[in-house]
Amino acid sequence: MFGLIGKMRAQPGRRVALIALLLDSSGEMPGCLSYVIAGDEQDEDAIWITEVWESEESHKAALSLPGVRAAIEEARPLIAGFEMHIRTVPMGGTGLPPAPRGS
């Protein structure tokens, strides 16, 4: 599995609109096992995105889907920036298959 955790900053006062757009556009992504959007409790413009994919290749392929590309373009004016981007190796969890032992 392949994972990403990122912190995104919305334009001031636009976090709710950005979260709605991200959630609306995340339904049809083959290979996506989990896609969680969370508002930062202490920062009214910050958003945390946690993703789990079958593979890094499935993540890359999703970025070329017409619906995902359209959502990215629509979201650009709502995004102030990206503060953090961490690659992870998910080992399992609620709703996820277990990773092979020894990974």
Coordinates of C-alpha atoms in Angstrom, one line a residue:
M1 CA 0.0 0.0 0.0
F2 CA 1.0 3.6 -0.5
G3 CA 0.0 6.5 1.8
L4 CA 0.1 10.2 1.9
I5 CA -0.6 12.7 4.7
G6 CA -0.7 16.3 3.8
K7 CA -1.6 19.7 5.3
M8 CA -3.2 22.1 2.9
R9 CA -4.0 25.8 3.6
A10 CA -7.3 27.2 2.3
Q11 CA -7.6 30.9 1.3
P12 CA -8.9 32.8 4.4
G13 CA -12.6 31.9 5.0
R14 CA -12.7 29.3 2.2
R15 CA -12.0 26.1 4.1
V16 CA -15.6 24.9 4.1
A17 CA -15.9 25.4 0.4
L18 CA -12.6 23.6 -0.3
I19 CA -13.4 20.7 1.9
A20 CA -16.8 20.3 0.2
L21 CA -15.1 20.3 -3.2
L22 CA -12.5 17.8 -2.1
L23 CA -15.2 15.5 -0.7
D24 CA -17.5 15.8 -3.7
S25 CA -14.7 14.9 -6.1
S26 CA -13.2 11.9 -4.2
G27 CA -15.8 9.2 -5.0
E28 CA -14.5 7.6 -8.1
M29 CA -10.8 6.9 -7.7
P30 CA -9.9 3.3 -8.5
G31 CA -7.2 2.0 -6.2
C32 CA -8.1 4.5 -3.4
L33 CA -8.7 2.5 -0.1
S34 CA -9.2 5.5 2.1
Y35 CA -9.4 9.3 1.6
V36 CA -10.0 11.3 4.8
I37 CA -10.4 15.1 4.9
A38 CA -10.2 16.8 8.3
G39 CA -10.3 20.4 9.4
D40 CA -7.5 21.4 11.8
E41 CA -9.0 22.1 15.2
Q42 CA -6.6 25.0 16.0
D43 CA -6.3 26.6 12.6
E44 CA -9.5 27.7 10.8
D45 CA -7.8 27.7 7.3
A46 CA -5.9 24.4 7.6
I47 CA -7.0 21.0 6.2
W48 CA -5.4 17.6 6.7
I49 CA -5.7 15.0 4.0
T50 CA -4.9 11.3 4.7
E51 CA -4.9 8.9 1.8
V52 CA -4.3 5.2 1.4
W53 CA -3.9 3.7 -2.0
E54 CA -3.4 0.1 -3.3
S55 CA -0.1 1.4 -4.8
E56 CA 1.8 4.5 -5.7
E57 CA 0.9 3.8 -9.3
S58 CA -2.9 3.8 -8.6
H59 CA -2.4 7.2 -6.9
K60 CA -0.5 8.6 -10.0
A61 CA -3.2 7.2 -12.3
A62 CA -6.0 8.9 -10.3
L63 CA -4.3 12.2 -10.9
S64 CA -5.0 11.9 -14.6
L65 CA -8.7 11.1 -14.3
P66 CA -10.9 13.8 -15.9
G67 CA -13.0 14.3 -12.8
V68 CA -9.9 14.6 -10.6
R69 CA -8.2 17.0 -13.0
A70 CA -11.4 19.1 -13.1
A71 CA -11.6 19.2 -9.3
I72 CA -7.9 20.3 -9.1
E73 CA -8.6 23.2 -11.5
E74 CA -11.7 24.2 -9.6
A75 CA -9.9 24.0 -6.2
R76 CA -6.9 26.1 -7.2
P77 CA -8.5 29.5 -6.4
L78 CA -9.5 28.2 -2.9
I79 CA -6.0 26.9 -2.0
A80 CA -3.5 29.2 -0.4
G81 CA -0.7 26.6 -0.2
F82 CA 0.6 23.3 0.9
E83 CA 2.5 23.1 4.2
M84 CA 3.4 19.5 4.6
H85 CA 3.5 16.3 2.5
I86 CA 4.5 13.0 4.0
R87 CA 4.7 9.7 2.2
T88 CA 3.8 6.6 4.4
V89 CA 3.6 2.9 4.1
P90 CA 0.2 1.9 5.6
M91 CA 0.4 -1.4 7.5
G92 CA -3.3 -1.9 7.9
G93 CA -6.2 -0.6 10.0
T94 CA -9.9 -0.4 10.1
G95 CA -11.3 -0.9 6.6
L96 CA -7.8 -1.7 5.2
P97 CA -6.3 -5.0 4.2
P98 CA -3.3 -6.0 6.3
A99 CA 0.1 -5.4 4.8
P100 CA 2.2 -8.5 4.2
R101 CA 4.3 -9.5 7.2
G102 CA 7.8 -8.2 7.1
S103 CA 6.9 -5.0 5.2

